[in-house]
Short mmCIF file of C-alpha atoms and ligand atoms in Angstrom, two decimals:
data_model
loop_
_atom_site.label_atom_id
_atom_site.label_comp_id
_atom_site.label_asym_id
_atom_site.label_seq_id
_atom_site.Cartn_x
_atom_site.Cartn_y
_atom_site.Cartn_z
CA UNK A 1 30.01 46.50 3.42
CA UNK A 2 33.20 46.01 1.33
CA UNK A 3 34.88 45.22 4.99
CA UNK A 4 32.48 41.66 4.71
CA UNK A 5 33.37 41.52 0.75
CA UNK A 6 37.17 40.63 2.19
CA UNK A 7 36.11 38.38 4.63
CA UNK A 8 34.55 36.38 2.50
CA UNK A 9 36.97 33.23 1.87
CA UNK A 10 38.67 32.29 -1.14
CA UNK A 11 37.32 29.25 -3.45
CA UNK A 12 40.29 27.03 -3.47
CA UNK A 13 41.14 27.64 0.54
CA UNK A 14 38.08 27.48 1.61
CA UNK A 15 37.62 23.54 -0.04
CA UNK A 16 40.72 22.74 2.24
CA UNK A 17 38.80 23.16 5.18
CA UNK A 18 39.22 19.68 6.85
CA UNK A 19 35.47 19.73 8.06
CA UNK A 20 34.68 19.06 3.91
CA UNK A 21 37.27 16.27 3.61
CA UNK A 22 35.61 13.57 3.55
CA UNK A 23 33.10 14.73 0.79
CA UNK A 24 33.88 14.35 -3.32
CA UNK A 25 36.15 17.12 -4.53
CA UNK A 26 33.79 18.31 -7.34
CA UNK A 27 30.49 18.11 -5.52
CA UNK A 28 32.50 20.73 -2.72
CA UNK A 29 34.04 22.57 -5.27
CA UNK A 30 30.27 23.61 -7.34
CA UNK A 31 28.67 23.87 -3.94
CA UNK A 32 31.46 26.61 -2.54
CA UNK A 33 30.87 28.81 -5.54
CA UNK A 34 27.27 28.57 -4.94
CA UNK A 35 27.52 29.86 -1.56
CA UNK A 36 29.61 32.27 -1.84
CA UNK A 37 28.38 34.08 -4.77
CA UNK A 38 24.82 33.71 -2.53
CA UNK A 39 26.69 35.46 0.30
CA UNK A 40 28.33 38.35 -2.60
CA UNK A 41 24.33 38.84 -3.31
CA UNK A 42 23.18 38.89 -0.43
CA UNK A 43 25.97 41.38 1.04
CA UNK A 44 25.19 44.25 -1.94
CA UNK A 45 21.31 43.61 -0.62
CA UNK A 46 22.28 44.65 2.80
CA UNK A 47 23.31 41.78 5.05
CA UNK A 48 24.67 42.87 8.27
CA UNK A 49 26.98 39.98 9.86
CA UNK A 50 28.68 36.83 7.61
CA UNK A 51 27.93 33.34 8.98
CA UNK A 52 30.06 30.78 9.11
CA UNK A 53 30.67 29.57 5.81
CA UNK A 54 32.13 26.41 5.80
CA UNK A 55 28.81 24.51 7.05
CA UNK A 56 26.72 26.61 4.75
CA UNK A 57 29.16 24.88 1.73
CA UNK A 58 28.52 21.29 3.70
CA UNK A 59 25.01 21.35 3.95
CA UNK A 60 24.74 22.59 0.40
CA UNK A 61 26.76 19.59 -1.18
CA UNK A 62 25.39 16.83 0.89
CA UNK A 63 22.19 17.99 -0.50
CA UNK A 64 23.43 17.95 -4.11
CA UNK A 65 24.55 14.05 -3.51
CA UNK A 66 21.56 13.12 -1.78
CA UNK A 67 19.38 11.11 -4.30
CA UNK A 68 15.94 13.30 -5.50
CA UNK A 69 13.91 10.27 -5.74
CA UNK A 70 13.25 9.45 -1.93
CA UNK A 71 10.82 7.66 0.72
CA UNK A 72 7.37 9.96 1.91
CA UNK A 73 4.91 9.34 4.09
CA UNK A 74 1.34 9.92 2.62
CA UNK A 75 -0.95 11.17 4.58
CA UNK A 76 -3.44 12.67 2.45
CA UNK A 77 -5.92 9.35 2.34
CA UNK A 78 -5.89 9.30 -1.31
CA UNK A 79 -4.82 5.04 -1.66
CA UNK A 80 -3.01 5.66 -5.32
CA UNK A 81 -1.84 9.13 -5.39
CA UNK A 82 -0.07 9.65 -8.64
CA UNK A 83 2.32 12.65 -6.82
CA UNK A 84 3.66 10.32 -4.32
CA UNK A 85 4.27 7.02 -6.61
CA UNK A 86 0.73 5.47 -6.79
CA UNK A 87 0.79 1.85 -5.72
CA UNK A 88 3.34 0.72 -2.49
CA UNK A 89 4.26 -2.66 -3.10
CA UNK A 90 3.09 -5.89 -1.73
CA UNK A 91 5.86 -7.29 0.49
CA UNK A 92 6.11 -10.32 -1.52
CA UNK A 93 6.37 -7.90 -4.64
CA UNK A 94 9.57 -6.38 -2.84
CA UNK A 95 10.91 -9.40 -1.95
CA UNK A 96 10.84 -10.71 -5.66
CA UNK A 97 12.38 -7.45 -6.87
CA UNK A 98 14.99 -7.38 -4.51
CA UNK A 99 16.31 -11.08 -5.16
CA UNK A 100 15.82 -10.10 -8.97
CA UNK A 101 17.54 -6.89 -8.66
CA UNK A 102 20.71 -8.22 -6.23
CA UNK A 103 22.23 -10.60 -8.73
CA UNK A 104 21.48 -12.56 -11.79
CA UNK A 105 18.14 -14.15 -12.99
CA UNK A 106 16.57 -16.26 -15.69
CA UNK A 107 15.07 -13.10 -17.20
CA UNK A 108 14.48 -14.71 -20.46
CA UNK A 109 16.00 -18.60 -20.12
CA UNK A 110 13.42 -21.60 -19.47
CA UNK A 111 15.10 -23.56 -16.71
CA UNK A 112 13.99 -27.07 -17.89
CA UNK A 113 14.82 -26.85 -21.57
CA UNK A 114 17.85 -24.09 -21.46
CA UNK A 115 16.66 -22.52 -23.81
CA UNK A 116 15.38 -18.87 -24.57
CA UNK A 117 11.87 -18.13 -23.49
CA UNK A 118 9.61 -17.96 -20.76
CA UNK A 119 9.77 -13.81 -20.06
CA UNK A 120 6.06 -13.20 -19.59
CA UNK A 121 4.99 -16.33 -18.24
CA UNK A 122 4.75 -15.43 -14.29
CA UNK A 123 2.73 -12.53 -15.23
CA UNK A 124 0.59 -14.34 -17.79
CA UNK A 125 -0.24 -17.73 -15.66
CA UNK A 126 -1.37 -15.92 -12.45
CA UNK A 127 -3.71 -13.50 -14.67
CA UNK A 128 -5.32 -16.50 -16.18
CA UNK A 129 -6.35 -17.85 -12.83
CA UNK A 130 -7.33 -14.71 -11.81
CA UNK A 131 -9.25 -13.17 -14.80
CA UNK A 132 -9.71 -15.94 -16.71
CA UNK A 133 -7.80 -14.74 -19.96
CA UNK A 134 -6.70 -17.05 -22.61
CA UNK A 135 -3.41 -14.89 -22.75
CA UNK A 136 -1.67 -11.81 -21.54
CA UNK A 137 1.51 -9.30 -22.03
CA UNK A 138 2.50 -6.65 -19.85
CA UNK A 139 3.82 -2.88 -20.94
CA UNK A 140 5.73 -0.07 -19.41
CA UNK A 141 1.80 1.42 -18.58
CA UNK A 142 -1.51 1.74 -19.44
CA UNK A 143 -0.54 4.36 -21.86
CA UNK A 144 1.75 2.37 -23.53
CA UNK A 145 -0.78 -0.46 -23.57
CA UNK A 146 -3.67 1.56 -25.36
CA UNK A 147 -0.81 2.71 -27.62
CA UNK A 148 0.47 -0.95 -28.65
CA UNK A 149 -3.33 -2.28 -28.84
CA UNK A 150 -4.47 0.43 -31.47
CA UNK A 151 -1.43 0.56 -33.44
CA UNK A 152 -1.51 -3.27 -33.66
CA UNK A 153 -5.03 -3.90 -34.68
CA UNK A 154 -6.30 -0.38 -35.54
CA UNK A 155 -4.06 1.28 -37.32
CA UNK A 156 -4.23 2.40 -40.76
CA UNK A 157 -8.49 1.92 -40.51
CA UNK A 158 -10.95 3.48 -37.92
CA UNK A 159 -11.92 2.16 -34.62
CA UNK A 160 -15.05 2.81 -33.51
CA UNK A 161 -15.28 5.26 -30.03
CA UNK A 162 -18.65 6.51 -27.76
CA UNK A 163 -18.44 10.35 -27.40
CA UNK A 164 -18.82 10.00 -23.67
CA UNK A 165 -15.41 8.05 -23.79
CA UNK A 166 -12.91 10.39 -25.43
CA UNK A 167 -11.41 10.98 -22.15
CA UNK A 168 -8.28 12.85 -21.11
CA UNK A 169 -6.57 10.65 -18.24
CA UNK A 170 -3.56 13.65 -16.95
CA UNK A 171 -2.23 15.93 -19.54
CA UNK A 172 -1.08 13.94 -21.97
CA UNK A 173 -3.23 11.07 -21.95
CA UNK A 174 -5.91 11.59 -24.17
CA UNK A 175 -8.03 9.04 -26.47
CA UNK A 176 -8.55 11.41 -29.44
CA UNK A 177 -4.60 11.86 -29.51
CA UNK A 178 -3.42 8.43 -28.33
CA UNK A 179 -5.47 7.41 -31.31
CA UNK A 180 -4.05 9.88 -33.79
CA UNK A 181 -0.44 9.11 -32.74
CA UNK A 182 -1.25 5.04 -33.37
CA UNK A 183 -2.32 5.76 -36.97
CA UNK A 184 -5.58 5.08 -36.30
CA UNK A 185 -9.01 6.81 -37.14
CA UNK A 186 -11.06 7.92 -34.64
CA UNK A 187 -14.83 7.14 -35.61
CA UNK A 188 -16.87 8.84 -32.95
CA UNK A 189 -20.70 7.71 -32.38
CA UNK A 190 -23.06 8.93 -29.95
CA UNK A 191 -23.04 11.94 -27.75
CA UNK A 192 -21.43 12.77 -24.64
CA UNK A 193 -24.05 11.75 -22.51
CA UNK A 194 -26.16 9.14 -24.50
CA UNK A 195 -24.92 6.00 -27.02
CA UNK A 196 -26.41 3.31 -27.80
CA UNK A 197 -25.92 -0.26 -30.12
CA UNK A 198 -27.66 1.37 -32.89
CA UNK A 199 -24.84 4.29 -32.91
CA UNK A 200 -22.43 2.09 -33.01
CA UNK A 201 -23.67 -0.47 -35.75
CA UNK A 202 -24.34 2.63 -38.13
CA UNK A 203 -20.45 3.55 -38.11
CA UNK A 204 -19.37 0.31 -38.90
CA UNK A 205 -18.02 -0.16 -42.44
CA UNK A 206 -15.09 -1.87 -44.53
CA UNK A 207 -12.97 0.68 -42.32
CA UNK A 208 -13.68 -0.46 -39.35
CA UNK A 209 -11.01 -2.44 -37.08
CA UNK A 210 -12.32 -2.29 -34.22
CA UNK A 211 -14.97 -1.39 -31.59
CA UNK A 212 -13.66 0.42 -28.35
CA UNK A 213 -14.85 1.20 -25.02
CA UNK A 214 -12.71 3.61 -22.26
CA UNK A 215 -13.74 2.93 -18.77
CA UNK A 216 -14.52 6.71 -17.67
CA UNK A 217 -12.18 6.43 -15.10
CA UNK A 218 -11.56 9.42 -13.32
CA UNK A 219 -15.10 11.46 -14.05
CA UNK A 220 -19.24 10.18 -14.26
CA UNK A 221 -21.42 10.99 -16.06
CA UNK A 222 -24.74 10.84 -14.29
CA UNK A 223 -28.57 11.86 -15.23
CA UNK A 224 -29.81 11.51 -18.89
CA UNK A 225 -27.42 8.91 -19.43
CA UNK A 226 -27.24 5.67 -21.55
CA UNK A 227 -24.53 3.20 -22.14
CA UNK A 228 -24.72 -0.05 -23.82
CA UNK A 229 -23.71 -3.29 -21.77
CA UNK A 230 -20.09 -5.37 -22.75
CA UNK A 231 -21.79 -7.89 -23.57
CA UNK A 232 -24.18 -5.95 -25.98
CA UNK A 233 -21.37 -4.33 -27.49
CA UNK A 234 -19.84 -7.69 -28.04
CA UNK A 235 -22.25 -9.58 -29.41
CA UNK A 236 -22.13 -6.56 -32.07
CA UNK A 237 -18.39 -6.66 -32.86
CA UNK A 238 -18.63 -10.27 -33.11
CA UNK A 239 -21.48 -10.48 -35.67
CA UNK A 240 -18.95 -8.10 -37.75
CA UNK A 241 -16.06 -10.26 -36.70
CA UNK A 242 -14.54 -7.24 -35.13
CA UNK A 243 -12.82 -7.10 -31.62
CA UNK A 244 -14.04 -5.08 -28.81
CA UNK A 245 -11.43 -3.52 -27.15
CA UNK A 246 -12.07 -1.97 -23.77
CA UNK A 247 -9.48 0.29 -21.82
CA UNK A 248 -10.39 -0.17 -18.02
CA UNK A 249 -7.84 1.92 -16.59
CA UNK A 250 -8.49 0.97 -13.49
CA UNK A 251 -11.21 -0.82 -12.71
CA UNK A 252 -11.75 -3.95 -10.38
CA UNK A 253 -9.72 -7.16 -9.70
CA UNK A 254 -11.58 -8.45 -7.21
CA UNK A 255 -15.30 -7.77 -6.50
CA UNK A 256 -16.25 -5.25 -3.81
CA UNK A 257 -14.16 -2.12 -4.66
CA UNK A 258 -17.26 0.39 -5.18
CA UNK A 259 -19.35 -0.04 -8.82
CA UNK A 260 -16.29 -0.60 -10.55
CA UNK A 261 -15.97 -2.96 -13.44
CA UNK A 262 -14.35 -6.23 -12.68
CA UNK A 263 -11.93 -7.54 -15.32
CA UNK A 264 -12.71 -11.24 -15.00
CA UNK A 265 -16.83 -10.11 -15.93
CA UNK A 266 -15.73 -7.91 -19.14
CA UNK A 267 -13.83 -10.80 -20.49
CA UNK A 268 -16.70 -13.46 -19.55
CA UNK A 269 -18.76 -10.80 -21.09
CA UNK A 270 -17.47 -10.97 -24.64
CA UNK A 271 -14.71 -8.11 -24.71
CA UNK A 272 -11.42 -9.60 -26.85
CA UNK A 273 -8.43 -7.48 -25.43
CA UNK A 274 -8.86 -5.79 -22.32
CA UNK A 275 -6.42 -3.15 -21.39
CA UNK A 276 -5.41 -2.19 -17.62
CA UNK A 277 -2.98 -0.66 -14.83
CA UNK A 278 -0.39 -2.82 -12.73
CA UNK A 279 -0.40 0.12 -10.41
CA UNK A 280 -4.33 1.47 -10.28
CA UNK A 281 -5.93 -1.82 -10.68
CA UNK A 282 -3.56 -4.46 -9.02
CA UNK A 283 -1.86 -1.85 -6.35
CA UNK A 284 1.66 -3.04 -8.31
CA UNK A 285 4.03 -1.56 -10.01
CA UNK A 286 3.72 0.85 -12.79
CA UNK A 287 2.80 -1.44 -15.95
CA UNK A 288 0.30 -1.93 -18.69
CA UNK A 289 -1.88 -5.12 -19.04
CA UNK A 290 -3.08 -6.74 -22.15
CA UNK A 291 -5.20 -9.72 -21.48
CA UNK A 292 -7.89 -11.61 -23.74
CA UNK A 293 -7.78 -13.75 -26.42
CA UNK A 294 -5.03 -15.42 -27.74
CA UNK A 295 -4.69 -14.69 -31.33
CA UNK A 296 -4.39 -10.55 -30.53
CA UNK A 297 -2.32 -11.14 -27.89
CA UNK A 298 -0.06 -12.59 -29.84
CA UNK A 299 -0.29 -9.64 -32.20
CA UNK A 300 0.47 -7.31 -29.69
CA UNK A 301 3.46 -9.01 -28.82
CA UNK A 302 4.93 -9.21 -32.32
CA UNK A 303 4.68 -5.78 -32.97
CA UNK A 304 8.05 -4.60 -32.78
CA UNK A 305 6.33 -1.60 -30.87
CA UNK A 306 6.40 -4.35 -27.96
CA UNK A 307 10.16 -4.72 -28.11
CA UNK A 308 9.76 -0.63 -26.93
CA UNK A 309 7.44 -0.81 -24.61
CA UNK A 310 8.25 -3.95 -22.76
CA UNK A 311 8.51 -4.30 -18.94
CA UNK A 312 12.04 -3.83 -17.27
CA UNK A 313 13.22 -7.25 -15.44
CA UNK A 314 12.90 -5.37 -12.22
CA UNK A 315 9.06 -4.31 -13.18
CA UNK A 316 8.44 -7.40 -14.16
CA UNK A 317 9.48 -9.19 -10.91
CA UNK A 318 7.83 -6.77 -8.71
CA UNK A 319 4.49 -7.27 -11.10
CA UNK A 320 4.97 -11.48 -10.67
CA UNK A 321 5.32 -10.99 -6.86
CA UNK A 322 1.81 -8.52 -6.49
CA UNK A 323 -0.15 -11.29 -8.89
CA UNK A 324 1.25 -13.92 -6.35
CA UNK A 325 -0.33 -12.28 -3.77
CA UNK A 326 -3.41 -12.16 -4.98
CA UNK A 327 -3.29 -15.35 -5.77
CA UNK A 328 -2.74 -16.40 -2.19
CA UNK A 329 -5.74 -15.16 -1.58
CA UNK A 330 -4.69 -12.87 1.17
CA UNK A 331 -5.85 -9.43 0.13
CA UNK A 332 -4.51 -7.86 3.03
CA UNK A 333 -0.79 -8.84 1.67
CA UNK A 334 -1.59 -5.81 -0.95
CA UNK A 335 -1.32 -2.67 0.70
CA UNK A 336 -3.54 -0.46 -0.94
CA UNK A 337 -6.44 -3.02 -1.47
CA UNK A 338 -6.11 -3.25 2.06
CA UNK A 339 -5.80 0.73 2.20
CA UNK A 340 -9.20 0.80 -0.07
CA UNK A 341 -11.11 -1.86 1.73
CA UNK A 342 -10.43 -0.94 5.65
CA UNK A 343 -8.49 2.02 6.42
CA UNK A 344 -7.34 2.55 9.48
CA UNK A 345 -8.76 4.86 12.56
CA UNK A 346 -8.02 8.07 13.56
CA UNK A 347 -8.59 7.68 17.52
CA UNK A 348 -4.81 6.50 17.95
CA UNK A 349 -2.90 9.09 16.10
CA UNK A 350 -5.37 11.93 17.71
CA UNK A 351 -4.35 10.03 20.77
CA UNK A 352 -0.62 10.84 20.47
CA UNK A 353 -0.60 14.00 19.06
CA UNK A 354 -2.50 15.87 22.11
CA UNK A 355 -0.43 18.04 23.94
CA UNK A 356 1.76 19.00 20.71
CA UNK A 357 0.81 22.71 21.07
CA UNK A 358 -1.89 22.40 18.50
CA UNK A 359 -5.95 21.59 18.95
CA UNK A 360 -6.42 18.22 17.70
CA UNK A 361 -9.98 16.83 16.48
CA UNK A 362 -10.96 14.27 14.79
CA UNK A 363 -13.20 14.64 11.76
CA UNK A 364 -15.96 12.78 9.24
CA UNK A 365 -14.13 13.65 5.66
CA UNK A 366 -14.12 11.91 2.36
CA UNK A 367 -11.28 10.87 0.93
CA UNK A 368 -10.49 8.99 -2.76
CA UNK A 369 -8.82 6.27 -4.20
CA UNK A 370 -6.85 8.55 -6.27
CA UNK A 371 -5.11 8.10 -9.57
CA UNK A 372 -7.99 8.24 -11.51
CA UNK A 373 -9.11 5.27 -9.96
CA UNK A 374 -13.30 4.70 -8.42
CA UNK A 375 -13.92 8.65 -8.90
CA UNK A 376 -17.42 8.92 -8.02
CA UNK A 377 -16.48 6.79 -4.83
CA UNK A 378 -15.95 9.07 -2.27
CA UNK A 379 -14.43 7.04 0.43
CA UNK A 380 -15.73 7.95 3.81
CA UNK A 381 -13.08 8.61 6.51
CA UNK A 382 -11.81 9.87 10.07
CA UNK A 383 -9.12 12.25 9.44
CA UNK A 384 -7.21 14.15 12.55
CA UNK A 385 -7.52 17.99 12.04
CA UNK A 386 -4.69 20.20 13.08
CA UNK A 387 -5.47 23.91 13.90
CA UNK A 388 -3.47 26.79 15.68
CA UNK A 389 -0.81 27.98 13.67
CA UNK A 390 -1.36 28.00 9.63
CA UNK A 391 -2.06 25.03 7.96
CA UNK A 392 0.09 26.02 5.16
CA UNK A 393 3.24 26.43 7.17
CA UNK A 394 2.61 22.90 9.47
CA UNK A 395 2.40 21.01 5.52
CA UNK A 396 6.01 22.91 4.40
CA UNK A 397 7.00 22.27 7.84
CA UNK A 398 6.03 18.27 7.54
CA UNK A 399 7.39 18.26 4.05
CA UNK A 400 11.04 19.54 4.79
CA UNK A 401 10.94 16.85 7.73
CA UNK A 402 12.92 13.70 7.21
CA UNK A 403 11.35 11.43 6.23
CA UNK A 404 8.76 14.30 4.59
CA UNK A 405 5.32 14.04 5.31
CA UNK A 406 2.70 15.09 2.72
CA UNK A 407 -0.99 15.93 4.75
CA UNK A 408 -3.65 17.74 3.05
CA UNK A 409 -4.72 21.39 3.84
CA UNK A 410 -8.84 22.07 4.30
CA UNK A 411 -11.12 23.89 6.27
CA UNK A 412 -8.19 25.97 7.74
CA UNK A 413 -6.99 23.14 9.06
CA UNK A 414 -4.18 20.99 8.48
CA UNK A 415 -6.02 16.75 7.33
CA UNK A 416 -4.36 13.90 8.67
CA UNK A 417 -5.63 10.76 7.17
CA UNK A 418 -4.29 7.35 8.85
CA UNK A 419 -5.97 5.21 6.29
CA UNK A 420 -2.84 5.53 4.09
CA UNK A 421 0.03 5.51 6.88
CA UNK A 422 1.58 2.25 6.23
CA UNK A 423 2.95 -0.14 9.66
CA UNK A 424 5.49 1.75 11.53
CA UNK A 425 4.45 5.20 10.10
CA UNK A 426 2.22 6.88 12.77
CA UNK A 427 4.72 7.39 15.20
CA UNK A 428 7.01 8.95 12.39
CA UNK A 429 4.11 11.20 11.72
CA UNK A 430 3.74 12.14 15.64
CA UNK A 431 7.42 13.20 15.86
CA UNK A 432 7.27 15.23 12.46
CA UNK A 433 3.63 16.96 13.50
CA UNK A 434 5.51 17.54 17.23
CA UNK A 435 8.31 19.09 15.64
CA UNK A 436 6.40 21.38 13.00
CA UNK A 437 4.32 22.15 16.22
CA UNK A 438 7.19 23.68 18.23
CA UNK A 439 9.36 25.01 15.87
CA UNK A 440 8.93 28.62 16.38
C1 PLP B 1 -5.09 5.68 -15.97
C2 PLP B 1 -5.69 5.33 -17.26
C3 PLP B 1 -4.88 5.19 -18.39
C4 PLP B 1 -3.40 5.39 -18.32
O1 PLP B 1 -2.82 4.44 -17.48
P1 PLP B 1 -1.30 4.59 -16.97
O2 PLP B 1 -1.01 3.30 -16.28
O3 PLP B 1 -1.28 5.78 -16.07
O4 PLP B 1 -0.46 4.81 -18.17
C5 PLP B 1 -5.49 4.84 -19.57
N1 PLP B 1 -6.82 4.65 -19.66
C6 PLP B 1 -7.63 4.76 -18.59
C7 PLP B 1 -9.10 4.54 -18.75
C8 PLP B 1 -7.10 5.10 -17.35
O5 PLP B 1 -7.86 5.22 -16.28
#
């Protein structure tokens, strides 16, 4: 044992070693001490034989350098999974951001006058076409959306909230606090299953700021249940001269993604400020979206809470190049309407992975949208089961494979679902699932 203690190389020799030449000094240097202080461990715990040490130290510091923050393939099904980044972009989002990103930009400079202005314009022109909005900002997120609403129009008086809507969105996400945190008081009516106008009208008083409805997003509540229309809601606010503020989360931009609300039908229902997801509602990036009428826009935006919150340039050109596309019309351009609407079939990928070692079936499953987004919408699906070695060891085995591969584990079997493998994916998937089939 103390024999392998002296062969074990010295720091500053061993970073010599030509074979780590080309790599940074530091990086080699923190990585070396790593592995050999691993080795001194694992020596007093018994080990028999040392292995080479050098590539031990090379591996280890190419893997400090590489960046955390990297390409997977999904293929779990679930269209917006928060885990794996949500939304991917719309080429034409991509292409905007990268042409943005690459060099300078008139961020904030109107091209015909010269002068200062114009920031939110691409992302405020394309949502009036679309929803019909007399204005619109956009935030960092949703969050950050709710946040700037209430603590523009609400704060320091009560707004007005059904029981069945004080919803937790993710750990930290939750109306009751969100509220607290923009000064606001939360007037609760109703109960968790039924609310009606009347509850509402009875809580209003010289308090009141505003009425508020949360789109329950990720949950349903279904039986004995009663919720009062938009447009009901509105016609209340309005007779108070009160805004009705309604957090859709995520919702619907165009019609024919399951029972959920579409944002262009709240507003033409009577809701002021609606408040929505760039990622779970468009299939964007990550932002917040306050759209409705003018004059609390316009509030919003001159809190200096907005100055906080505001969208990156980079955000914002990716957001501008996802409303384009829907504007084209082509809803196939946006990856995971197209994702939500179609999916793909299974037949080809079971087709290619027969033979791998494994038995390969395809089954009925169910899979979901996904970031909180159409919950009670399970989406039916064709998913290609994997069975013959553990299904937990095939997903590490996918996952450590470059690019990683995240599947879902069910049934004793290992789930792939094609429907969100994006062009050029499936036959990465084949050679990962071929190599996690073999390697032992
Ligand atoms: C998802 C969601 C949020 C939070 O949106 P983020 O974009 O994740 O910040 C807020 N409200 C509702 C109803 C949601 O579904």
């Amino acid at each position: 044992m103390s024999e392998l203690y002296r062969q074990l190389p010295k720091v500053d020799r061993v970073v010599e070693d030509p074979r780590l030449a080309d790599l940074p000094r530091g990086a080699v240097l923190d990585a070396a001490r790593e592995v050999l202080e691993a080795l001194r461990q694992a020596i007093s715990g018994g080990l028999s034989a040392l292995p080479e040490v050098v590539p031990l130290i090379r591996a280890r510091t190419e893997s400090r350098l590489a960046p955390r923050l990297r390409r997977v393939i999904n293929a779990t099904g679930v269209v917006l999974h928060t885990n794996l980044g949500r939304a991917p972009l719309p080429p034409a989002a991509v292409a905007q951001l990268m042409e943005v990103a690459s060099g300078y930009s008139n961020a904030e400079l109107d091209l015909e006058t010269g002068k200062r202005g114009g920031r939110l314009d691409g992302v405020r022109e394309p949502l009036r076409a679309l929803i019909g909005c007399e204005d619109a900002i956009a935030v960092n997120n949703n969050a950050a959306a709710v946040f700037l609403a209430l603590s523009t129009l609400c704060r320091a008086g009560e707004t007005v909230v059904s029981r069945g809507e004080l919803v937790e969105i993710g750990g930290s996400f939750r109306v009751p606090d969100i509220m607290a945190s923009a000064g606001t008081v939360l007037r609760e009516v109703g109960s968790t299953n039924r609310t009606r106008v009347g509850d509402y009208a009875a809580a209003i008083g010289s308090e009141t700021r505003a009425l508020m409805r949360v789109h329950p997003s990720n949950f349903r509540i279904i039986g004995f249940t009663e919720r009062p229309e938009t447009a009901e809601l509105a016609e209340l606010a309005h007779r108070f001269e009160l805004p009705l503020i309604e957090d859709l989360g995520s919702g619907a931009l165009v019609e024919g993604l399951g029972d959920e609300p579409v944002v262009s039908q709240i507003l033409a229902a009577g809701a002021d400020l609606v408040l929505f997801s760039g990622d779970k509602l468009l299939g964007g990036p990550q932002a917040g979206i306050l759209a409705g009428r003018r004059e609390l826009v316009q509030r919003c935006r001159r809190n200096p809470l907005y100055r906080a919150l505001r969208l990156d340039k980079l955000v914002l050109a990716a957001l501008e190049g996802t409303l384009r596309a829907y504007l084209s019309g082509d809803r196939a351009a946006i990856p995971a309407v197209r994702m939500l609407t179609s999916g793909s079939p299974a037949e080809p990928l079971a087709g290619q992975l027969r033979g791998c070692g494994l038995r390969v079936s395809i089954e009925d499953d169910v899979g979901f949208s996904g970031g909180g987004a159409l919950p009670g919408q399970g989406l039916p699906t064709r998913v290609v089961a994997l069975r013959g070695k553990p299904p937990q060891v095939l997903a590490a085995r996918l996952r450590a494979h470059d690019p990683p591969v995240v599947a879902r584990v069910a049934r004793d079997a290992l789930l792939l679902d094609p429907r969100t493998l994006l062009p050029g994916e499936l036959e990465l998937v084949v050679a990962a699932v071929r190599a996690a089939a073999s390697a032992d």
